[in-house]
């Protein structure tokens, strides 16, 4: 893998992955970061990378829905591997306006697969980053395995399920070398503050209400983003082609516990305000809200020896500190200022 195309590299996990590849992995090639810079993509997540690795990093503003642009990029940069993060990623947005989810997650993935298929002799790997949400919802018992039937419940998860199926089909039909990872909820630096953890950190630190959907009993499995990046790289370098791997954090928590943990940690780190738990407000539930996700990642542990290394207690403290120390990033992302900045810099 000498010319690795990373799609969505200015988003939350994609930018963490690029930092990880350059700073903590054995990757020696070049990264071509292709991102459309939607509201969720922020080039500031990669500040310093282009300067530190001028020969090994290129940013290209492009949309994966634009097949012609993809063909040109694959050839201009002699792309020989793909790690595909680009997606519309927020479930609530998919409920309000699903169109972009079908376009980017389904049609965009299809376009990338076509570009790779047309260059089959050169492509060594197409890694597709997916989610545990494709498996639907669990009751009190059980875990998602790689054999669990797909039962996506939201427009977001349905679009990701469709893309997983396309990736699998391109391996089966055309022999494209692929790997797929289905991961649980990530948290950590650079996550757009619409998702539960950064939203709660910021609202709690600003004395704003903390909107918990329903009764807060829904369960998610939490994984620190750097552990996810490490898992992806191990799958890309050592995973069996044509296989899917579940990735999880072994950290199942009800939403209310997550929010209370954030409140208590903030009370400890920035004392003085009234106890943050008083800000918790139960609000109308998300339509079709999946109740529980839980991951069996024993295949990844058994075949590649991967296990998560960050505990939730240490990971959440690091994450809270990061958001408190990056107020400027937060303000720019939230105010839409960075959208203006993107227009000025990238047109
Ligand atoms: P994100 O929303 O933070 O970032 C998405 C990135 O994709 C942004 O930089 C955005 O500009 C870019 N993008 C969107 N549409 C595009 C298009 N049409 N063309 C090119 N670029 C486009 O998302 P994330 O949380 O970093 O998730 C990355 C991937 O990981 C997604 O595929 C998501 O489904 C998957 N995933 C996320 C989680 C999680 O907890 N966040 C868990 C499991 C899997
Ligand atoms: O499981 C992996 C998925 O995790 C990824 O594929 C998605 O891209 C990612 O967004 C995430 O989906 P969730 O819907 O689980 O994440 P979110 O942060 O939106 O919500 C987490 C839980 O918290 C969920 O049960 C809904 C609840 N929630 C969320 C928000 C934003 C609240 O109670 N209040 C809120 O304000």
Short mmCIF file of C-alpha atoms and ligand atoms in Angstrom, two decimals:
data_model
loop_
_atom_site.label_atom_id
_atom_site.label_comp_id
_atom_site.label_asym_id
_atom_site.label_seq_id
_atom_site.Cartn_x
_atom_site.Cartn_y
_atom_site.Cartn_z
CA UNK A 1 0.00 0.00 0.00
CA UNK A 2 1.97 2.96 -1.27
CA UNK A 3 -0.82 5.35 -2.30
CA UNK A 4 -3.61 5.00 0.21
CA UNK A 5 -6.83 6.87 -0.53
CA UNK A 6 -8.54 7.78 2.74
CA UNK A 7 -12.08 9.06 2.17
CA UNK A 8 -13.65 11.28 4.83
CA UNK A 9 -10.24 11.99 6.36
CA UNK A 10 -11.38 15.37 7.70
CA UNK A 11 -14.13 13.82 9.80
CA UNK A 12 -13.92 12.47 13.34
CA UNK A 13 -12.56 8.95 12.87
CA UNK A 14 -10.88 9.64 9.52
CA UNK A 15 -8.73 12.44 10.95
CA UNK A 16 -7.82 10.36 14.00
CA UNK A 17 -6.86 7.55 11.61
CA UNK A 18 -4.55 9.81 9.60
CA UNK A 19 -2.86 11.00 12.81
CA UNK A 20 -2.56 7.37 13.88
CA UNK A 21 -1.05 6.18 10.58
CA UNK A 22 1.62 8.86 10.52
CA UNK A 23 2.49 8.89 14.21
CA UNK A 24 1.83 5.43 15.58
CA UNK A 25 1.88 2.86 12.78
CA UNK A 26 4.38 1.19 10.45
CA UNK A 27 2.75 2.75 7.36
CA UNK A 28 5.42 4.16 5.05
CA UNK A 29 3.41 5.25 2.00
CA UNK A 30 1.45 8.33 0.97
CA UNK A 31 -2.05 9.30 2.09
CA UNK A 32 -4.46 10.94 -0.33
CA UNK A 33 -7.20 12.41 1.87
CA UNK A 34 -10.38 12.86 -0.18
CA UNK A 35 -13.12 14.78 1.58
CA UNK A 36 -16.10 16.88 0.42
CA UNK A 37 -15.87 19.01 3.60
CA UNK A 38 -19.50 18.76 4.59
CA UNK A 39 -20.56 20.30 7.92
CA UNK A 40 -18.82 17.33 9.60
CA UNK A 41 -15.49 17.63 7.79
CA UNK A 42 -12.95 20.03 9.22
CA UNK A 43 -9.41 20.40 7.78
CA UNK A 44 -8.32 21.87 11.13
CA UNK A 45 -8.50 18.34 12.52
CA UNK A 46 -5.29 17.74 10.57
CA UNK A 47 -3.41 20.92 11.38
CA UNK A 48 0.33 20.31 11.03
CA UNK A 49 0.08 17.09 9.01
CA UNK A 50 0.73 18.62 5.56
CA UNK A 51 3.74 20.52 6.96
CA UNK A 52 5.13 17.52 8.85
CA UNK A 53 4.72 15.09 5.93
CA UNK A 54 4.89 17.18 2.71
CA UNK A 55 5.90 14.21 0.54
CA UNK A 56 3.47 11.79 2.11
CA UNK A 57 0.21 13.71 2.46
CA UNK A 58 -2.16 15.24 -0.08
CA UNK A 59 -5.60 16.73 0.51
CA UNK A 60 -8.17 16.69 -2.29
CA UNK A 61 -11.57 18.31 -1.90
CA UNK A 62 -13.95 16.06 -3.81
CA UNK A 63 -17.31 14.35 -3.48
CA UNK A 64 -17.54 10.56 -3.67
CA UNK A 65 -20.83 11.05 -5.52
CA UNK A 66 -18.80 12.49 -8.43
CA UNK A 67 -17.66 9.41 -10.39
CA UNK A 68 -15.59 11.40 -12.90
CA UNK A 69 -13.63 13.13 -10.16
CA UNK A 70 -12.94 9.76 -8.53
CA UNK A 71 -11.57 8.27 -11.77
CA UNK A 72 -9.26 11.24 -12.18
CA UNK A 73 -8.03 11.04 -8.56
CA UNK A 74 -7.43 7.27 -8.71
CA UNK A 75 -5.21 7.78 -11.77
CA UNK A 76 -3.50 11.02 -10.84
CA UNK A 77 -2.34 9.58 -7.51
CA UNK A 78 -1.94 5.94 -8.67
CA UNK A 79 -4.21 4.84 -5.82
CA UNK A 80 -3.47 1.24 -4.82
CA UNK A 81 -5.51 0.98 -1.60
CA UNK A 82 -8.63 2.58 -0.14
CA UNK A 83 -9.80 3.10 3.42
CA UNK A 84 -13.37 4.34 3.13
CA UNK A 85 -14.72 6.46 6.00
CA UNK A 86 -16.70 9.13 4.09
CA UNK A 87 -20.34 8.99 5.07
CA UNK A 88 -23.26 10.85 6.48
CA UNK A 89 -22.94 9.51 10.00
CA UNK A 90 -25.59 10.97 12.33
CA UNK A 91 -28.72 8.90 12.96
CA UNK A 92 -30.93 11.87 13.96
CA UNK A 93 -30.10 13.69 10.72
CA UNK A 94 -30.95 10.55 8.73
CA UNK A 95 -34.42 10.55 10.30
CA UNK A 96 -35.05 14.17 9.30
CA UNK A 97 -33.45 14.11 5.85
CA UNK A 98 -32.44 10.68 4.57
CA UNK A 99 -31.62 11.76 0.99
CA UNK A 100 -27.99 12.66 1.58
CA UNK A 101 -27.50 9.31 3.35
CA UNK A 102 -28.61 7.36 0.30
CA UNK A 103 -26.49 9.53 -1.98
CA UNK A 104 -23.24 9.50 -0.03
CA UNK A 105 -23.41 6.17 1.79
CA UNK A 106 -24.91 4.07 -1.01
CA UNK A 107 -24.22 5.83 -4.33
CA UNK A 108 -20.90 7.27 -3.16
CA UNK A 109 -19.67 3.85 -2.00
CA UNK A 110 -20.83 2.35 -5.28
CA UNK A 111 -18.82 4.98 -7.20
CA UNK A 112 -15.70 4.18 -5.20
CA UNK A 113 -16.13 0.46 -5.77
CA UNK A 114 -16.53 1.06 -9.50
CA UNK A 115 -13.38 3.17 -9.61
CA UNK A 116 -11.52 0.38 -7.77
CA UNK A 117 -12.99 -2.37 -9.96
CA UNK A 118 -11.89 -0.53 -13.11
CA UNK A 119 -8.32 -0.63 -11.74
CA UNK A 120 -8.41 -4.14 -10.33
CA UNK A 121 -4.82 -4.92 -11.36
CA UNK A 122 -3.53 -2.09 -9.19
CA UNK A 123 -5.83 -2.22 -6.14
CA UNK A 124 -4.41 -4.19 -3.25
CA UNK A 125 -7.18 -3.46 -0.76
CA UNK A 126 -10.55 -1.72 -0.35
CA UNK A 127 -11.29 -1.39 3.37
CA UNK A 128 -14.83 -0.35 4.24
CA UNK A 129 -15.48 1.24 7.64
CA UNK A 130 -18.93 0.31 8.84
CA UNK A 131 -21.07 0.16 11.94
CA UNK A 132 -22.67 -2.30 14.34
CA UNK A 133 -26.00 -0.55 13.67
CA UNK A 134 -26.48 -2.70 10.55
CA UNK A 135 -27.38 -5.59 12.90
CA UNK A 136 -30.40 -3.81 14.39
CA UNK A 137 -31.24 -3.85 18.07
CA UNK A 138 -30.63 -6.35 20.89
CA UNK A 139 -32.71 -7.17 23.96
CA UNK A 140 -31.12 -7.69 27.38
CA UNK A 141 -29.11 -10.72 26.24
CA UNK A 142 -26.76 -11.54 23.38
CA UNK A 143 -24.04 -9.95 21.28
CA UNK A 144 -23.67 -9.10 17.60
CA UNK A 145 -21.30 -11.51 15.83
CA UNK A 146 -20.12 -11.44 12.22
CA UNK A 147 -22.87 -14.00 11.50
CA UNK A 148 -25.75 -11.93 12.94
CA UNK A 149 -28.43 -11.17 10.32
CA UNK A 150 -28.62 -7.61 9.05
CA UNK A 151 -31.69 -5.78 10.41
CA UNK A 152 -31.01 -2.06 10.04
CA UNK A 153 -33.64 0.16 11.62
CA UNK A 154 -32.78 3.76 10.70
CA UNK A 155 -32.20 5.36 7.30
CA UNK A 156 -28.55 5.74 8.39
CA UNK A 157 -28.06 2.08 9.26
CA UNK A 158 -30.00 0.95 6.19
CA UNK A 159 -27.69 3.01 3.97
CA UNK A 160 -24.62 1.57 5.70
CA UNK A 161 -26.03 -1.96 5.35
CA UNK A 162 -26.54 -1.36 1.62
CA UNK A 163 -22.94 -0.21 1.28
CA UNK A 164 -21.65 -3.26 3.20
CA UNK A 165 -23.55 -5.53 0.81
CA UNK A 166 -22.10 -3.75 -2.22
CA UNK A 167 -18.55 -4.12 -0.87
CA UNK A 168 -19.11 -7.81 -0.20
CA UNK A 169 -20.61 -8.30 -3.68
CA UNK A 170 -17.63 -6.63 -5.39
CA UNK A 171 -15.36 -9.12 -3.68
CA UNK A 172 -17.54 -12.10 -4.53
CA UNK A 173 -18.29 -11.11 -8.13
CA UNK A 174 -15.21 -9.23 -9.31
CA UNK A 175 -12.55 -10.47 -6.91
CA UNK A 176 -11.89 -7.00 -5.47
CA UNK A 177 -9.71 -7.50 -2.36
CA UNK A 178 -11.87 -6.12 0.43
CA UNK A 179 -12.14 -6.09 4.21
CA UNK A 180 -15.04 -4.68 6.25
CA UNK A 181 -15.11 -3.60 9.89
CA UNK A 182 -18.35 -3.14 11.86
CA UNK A 183 -17.64 -1.05 14.93
CA UNK A 184 -19.55 0.20 17.95
CA UNK A 185 -19.86 3.82 19.19
CA UNK A 186 -16.61 5.80 19.08
CA UNK A 187 -15.68 8.77 21.24
CA UNK A 188 -12.61 10.98 21.55
CA UNK A 189 -11.07 14.16 20.10
CA UNK A 190 -12.49 15.87 16.98
CA UNK A 191 -15.99 14.37 17.20
CA UNK A 192 -18.61 16.78 15.87
CA UNK A 193 -20.64 18.03 18.86
CA UNK A 194 -23.97 16.66 17.65
CA UNK A 195 -23.12 13.16 18.96
CA UNK A 196 -24.00 12.17 22.54
CA UNK A 197 -20.62 12.46 24.28
CA UNK A 198 -19.30 15.78 22.90
CA UNK A 199 -22.77 17.33 23.07
CA UNK A 200 -23.11 16.42 26.74
CA UNK A 201 -19.56 17.57 27.59
CA UNK A 202 -20.14 20.97 26.02
CA UNK A 203 -23.68 21.51 27.32
CA UNK A 204 -22.70 20.44 30.83
CA UNK A 205 -19.64 22.69 30.84
CA UNK A 206 -21.83 25.60 29.72
CA UNK A 207 -24.67 24.97 32.17
CA UNK A 208 -27.13 24.03 29.40
CA UNK A 209 -29.78 21.26 29.58
CA UNK A 210 -28.58 17.71 28.86
CA UNK A 211 -31.24 16.16 26.59
CA UNK A 212 -31.48 12.42 27.30
CA UNK A 213 -33.79 10.61 24.88
CA UNK A 214 -36.59 8.52 26.44
CA UNK A 215 -35.66 7.20 29.87
CA UNK A 216 -31.91 6.96 29.17
CA UNK A 217 -31.89 3.17 29.43
CA UNK A 218 -30.70 2.55 25.85
CA UNK A 219 -27.35 0.81 25.85
CA UNK A 220 -24.36 1.50 23.62
CA UNK A 221 -20.87 -0.06 23.57
CA UNK A 222 -18.19 2.64 23.69
CA UNK A 223 -14.75 2.49 22.07
CA UNK A 224 -12.01 5.13 22.29
CA UNK A 225 -11.33 6.29 18.73
CA UNK A 226 -7.60 5.52 18.78
CA UNK A 227 -8.35 1.87 19.57
CA UNK A 228 -10.67 1.80 16.55
CA UNK A 229 -7.93 3.26 14.34
CA UNK A 230 -5.51 0.58 15.51
CA UNK A 231 -8.08 -2.14 14.81
CA UNK A 232 -8.68 -0.83 11.28
CA UNK A 233 -4.96 -0.78 10.52
CA UNK A 234 -4.50 -4.32 11.83
CA UNK A 235 -7.41 -5.54 9.70
CA UNK A 236 -6.03 -3.72 6.65
CA UNK A 237 -2.55 -5.16 7.04
CA UNK A 238 -3.26 -8.63 8.43
CA UNK A 239 -6.98 -9.33 8.02
CA UNK A 240 -8.19 -12.00 5.62
CA UNK A 241 -9.46 -10.57 2.32
CA UNK A 242 -13.22 -10.93 1.83
CA UNK A 243 -13.81 -11.07 5.60
CA UNK A 244 -15.73 -8.82 7.98
CA UNK A 245 -14.52 -8.08 11.52
CA UNK A 246 -16.53 -6.75 14.44
CA UNK A 247 -14.79 -4.10 16.56
CA UNK A 248 -15.99 -3.18 20.05
CA UNK A 249 -14.93 -1.67 23.34
CA UNK A 250 -16.26 -4.21 25.86
CA UNK A 251 -17.90 -1.20 27.50
CA UNK A 252 -21.67 -1.50 27.47
CA UNK A 253 -23.31 1.43 29.23
CA UNK A 254 -26.83 2.87 29.46
CA UNK A 255 -26.94 6.41 28.07
CA UNK A 256 -27.91 7.83 31.46
CA UNK A 257 -24.76 6.35 33.03
CA UNK A 258 -22.62 7.91 30.30
CA UNK A 259 -24.19 11.32 30.90
CA UNK A 260 -23.89 11.02 34.69
CA UNK A 261 -20.23 10.01 34.35
CA UNK A 262 -19.56 13.12 32.26
CA UNK A 263 -21.38 15.30 34.83
CA UNK A 264 -19.39 13.89 37.74
CA UNK A 265 -16.05 14.13 35.93
CA UNK A 266 -16.76 17.76 35.00
CA UNK A 267 -17.71 18.56 38.61
CA UNK A 268 -14.32 17.14 39.61
CA UNK A 269 -12.28 18.85 36.86
CA UNK A 270 -14.02 22.25 36.99
CA UNK A 271 -15.60 22.61 40.44
CA UNK A 272 -17.64 25.59 41.46
CA UNK A 273 -20.85 25.23 39.46
CA UNK A 274 -24.01 23.48 40.75
CA UNK A 275 -23.81 19.68 40.32
CA UNK A 276 -24.07 19.04 36.56
CA UNK A 277 -26.47 16.11 37.07
CA UNK A 278 -29.14 18.75 37.79
CA UNK A 279 -28.98 19.67 34.09
CA UNK A 280 -30.20 16.24 32.92
CA UNK A 281 -33.51 16.61 31.06
CA UNK A 282 -35.47 13.66 29.71
CA UNK A 283 -36.82 14.49 26.25
CA UNK A 284 -38.97 12.82 23.58
CA UNK A 285 -37.41 9.58 22.36
CA UNK A 286 -35.69 9.19 18.97
CA UNK A 287 -38.15 7.53 16.52
CA UNK A 288 -37.27 3.85 16.05
CA UNK A 289 -34.55 4.16 18.72
CA UNK A 290 -32.49 0.94 18.86
CA UNK A 291 -32.44 -0.26 22.45
CA UNK A 292 -29.13 -2.06 22.86
CA UNK A 293 -25.95 -2.65 20.88
CA UNK A 294 -23.25 -5.06 22.09
CA UNK A 295 -20.36 -6.49 20.13
CA UNK A 296 -18.62 -9.84 20.12
CA UNK A 297 -15.17 -9.04 18.72
CA UNK A 298 -13.61 -12.43 19.52
CA UNK A 299 -12.82 -13.02 15.82
CA UNK A 300 -10.59 -9.93 15.75
CA UNK A 301 -8.98 -10.93 19.05
CA UNK A 302 -8.44 -14.53 17.97
CA UNK A 303 -7.16 -13.88 14.44
CA UNK A 304 -5.22 -10.64 14.89
CA UNK A 305 -4.70 -10.35 18.64
CA UNK A 306 -6.46 -6.98 18.87
CA UNK A 307 -8.09 -5.79 22.10
CA UNK A 308 -9.02 -2.26 23.13
CA UNK A 309 -6.47 -0.65 25.42
CA UNK A 310 -8.28 2.44 26.73
CA UNK A 311 -10.71 2.09 29.65
CA UNK A 312 -13.89 4.18 29.59
CA UNK A 313 -12.82 6.00 32.77
CA UNK A 314 -9.48 7.11 31.29
CA UNK A 315 -10.86 7.66 27.78
CA UNK A 316 -13.72 9.87 28.92
CA UNK A 317 -11.41 11.95 31.09
CA UNK A 318 -9.01 12.49 28.16
CA UNK A 319 -11.96 13.39 25.93
CA UNK A 320 -13.45 15.86 28.43
CA UNK A 321 -10.05 17.52 28.88
CA UNK A 322 -9.62 17.73 25.09
CA UNK A 323 -12.96 19.53 24.63
CA UNK A 324 -12.22 21.90 27.52
CA UNK A 325 -8.82 22.72 26.04
CA UNK A 326 -10.04 23.20 22.45
CA UNK A 327 -12.69 25.89 22.89
CA UNK A 328 -11.61 27.64 19.70
CA UNK A 329 -12.12 24.47 17.65
CA UNK A 330 -15.52 23.97 19.29
CA UNK A 331 -16.65 27.54 18.61
CA UNK A 332 -15.58 27.44 14.98
CA UNK A 333 -17.24 24.09 14.38
CA UNK A 334 -20.44 25.13 16.08
CA UNK A 335 -20.75 28.66 14.76
CA UNK A 336 -20.43 27.70 11.12
CA UNK A 337 -17.39 30.00 10.99
CA UNK A 338 -15.29 27.21 9.67
CA UNK A 339 -17.72 26.79 6.77
CA UNK A 340 -16.78 30.34 5.78
CA UNK A 341 -13.13 29.48 6.27
CA UNK A 342 -13.51 26.43 4.05
CA UNK A 343 -15.11 28.54 1.29
CA UNK A 344 -12.25 31.05 1.50
CA UNK A 345 -9.55 28.36 1.40
CA UNK A 346 -10.98 25.70 -0.85
CA UNK A 347 -13.67 27.50 -2.88
P1 LIG B 1 -18.08 12.15 10.45
O1 LIG B 1 -19.48 12.56 10.14
O2 LIG B 1 -17.37 12.78 11.59
O3 LIG B 1 -17.16 12.38 9.16
C1 LIG B 1 -17.57 12.06 7.87
C2 LIG B 1 -16.59 12.67 6.90
O4 LIG B 1 -16.99 12.30 5.56
C3 LIG B 1 -16.55 14.20 6.94
O5 LIG B 1 -15.22 14.64 6.88
C4 LIG B 1 -17.32 14.61 5.68
O6 LIG B 1 -16.90 15.86 5.16
C5 LIG B 1 -16.99 13.45 4.74
N1 LIG B 1 -18.03 13.29 3.70
C6 LIG B 1 -19.37 13.23 3.88
N2 LIG B 1 -19.98 13.09 2.68
C7 LIG B 1 -19.00 13.03 1.74
C8 LIG B 1 -19.00 12.89 0.33
N3 LIG B 1 -20.16 12.78 -0.37
N4 LIG B 1 -17.81 12.84 -0.32
C9 LIG B 1 -16.64 12.95 0.37
N5 LIG B 1 -16.59 13.12 1.69
C10 LIG B 1 -17.75 13.17 2.38
O7 LIG B 1 -18.13 10.57 10.60
P2 LIG B 1 -17.32 9.61 11.58
O8 LIG B 1 -18.03 9.54 12.86
O9 LIG B 1 -15.89 9.97 11.51
O10 LIG B 1 -17.54 8.20 10.84
C11 LIG B 1 -16.64 7.77 9.81
C12 LIG B 1 -17.11 6.41 9.30
O11 LIG B 1 -17.14 5.47 10.38
C13 LIG B 1 -18.53 6.42 8.73
O12 LIG B 1 -18.56 5.61 7.59
C14 LIG B 1 -19.39 5.84 9.84
O13 LIG B 1 -20.51 5.17 9.32
C15 LIG B 1 -18.42 4.86 10.48
N6 LIG B 1 -18.63 4.58 11.92
C16 LIG B 1 -18.74 5.61 12.80
C17 LIG B 1 -18.86 5.31 14.16
C18 LIG B 1 -18.98 6.41 15.20
O14 LIG B 1 -19.23 6.12 16.37
N7 LIG B 1 -18.76 7.67 14.85
C19 LIG B 1 -18.90 3.98 14.59
C20 LIG B 1 -18.81 2.96 13.64
C21 LIG B 1 -18.64 3.27 12.30
O1 LIG B 2 -22.98 2.23 16.87
C1 LIG B 2 -22.17 2.93 15.97
C2 LIG B 2 -22.85 4.24 15.61
O2 LIG B 2 -22.75 5.09 16.75
C3 LIG B 2 -22.23 4.90 14.38
O3 LIG B 2 -22.44 4.09 13.27
C4 LIG B 2 -22.87 6.28 14.14
O4 LIG B 2 -22.21 6.93 13.06
C5 LIG B 2 -22.71 7.11 15.40
O5 LIG B 2 -23.35 8.35 15.22
C6 LIG B 2 -23.29 6.38 16.59
O6 LIG B 2 -24.73 6.29 16.50
P1 LIG B 2 -25.68 6.53 17.76
O7 LIG B 2 -27.02 6.92 17.30
O8 LIG B 2 -25.57 5.40 18.72
O9 LIG B 2 -24.89 7.78 18.41
P2 LIG B 2 -25.42 9.15 19.08
O10 LIG B 2 -24.22 9.80 19.68
O11 LIG B 2 -26.27 9.95 18.16
O12 LIG B 2 -26.35 8.61 20.25
C7 LIG B 2 -25.87 7.72 21.25
C8 LIG B 2 -27.03 7.36 22.14
O13 LIG B 2 -27.42 8.54 22.89
C9 LIG B 2 -28.29 6.94 21.40
O14 LIG B 2 -28.95 5.93 22.13
C10 LIG B 2 -29.15 8.19 21.35
C11 LIG B 2 -28.78 8.91 22.64
N1 LIG B 2 -28.81 10.39 22.58
C12 LIG B 2 -28.17 11.03 21.59
C13 LIG B 2 -28.16 12.40 21.51
C14 LIG B 2 -27.45 13.12 20.38
C15 LIG B 2 -29.46 11.10 23.60
O15 LIG B 2 -30.05 10.52 24.52
N2 LIG B 2 -29.45 12.46 23.53
C16 LIG B 2 -28.85 13.15 22.53
O16 LIG B 2 -28.90 14.41 22.51
#
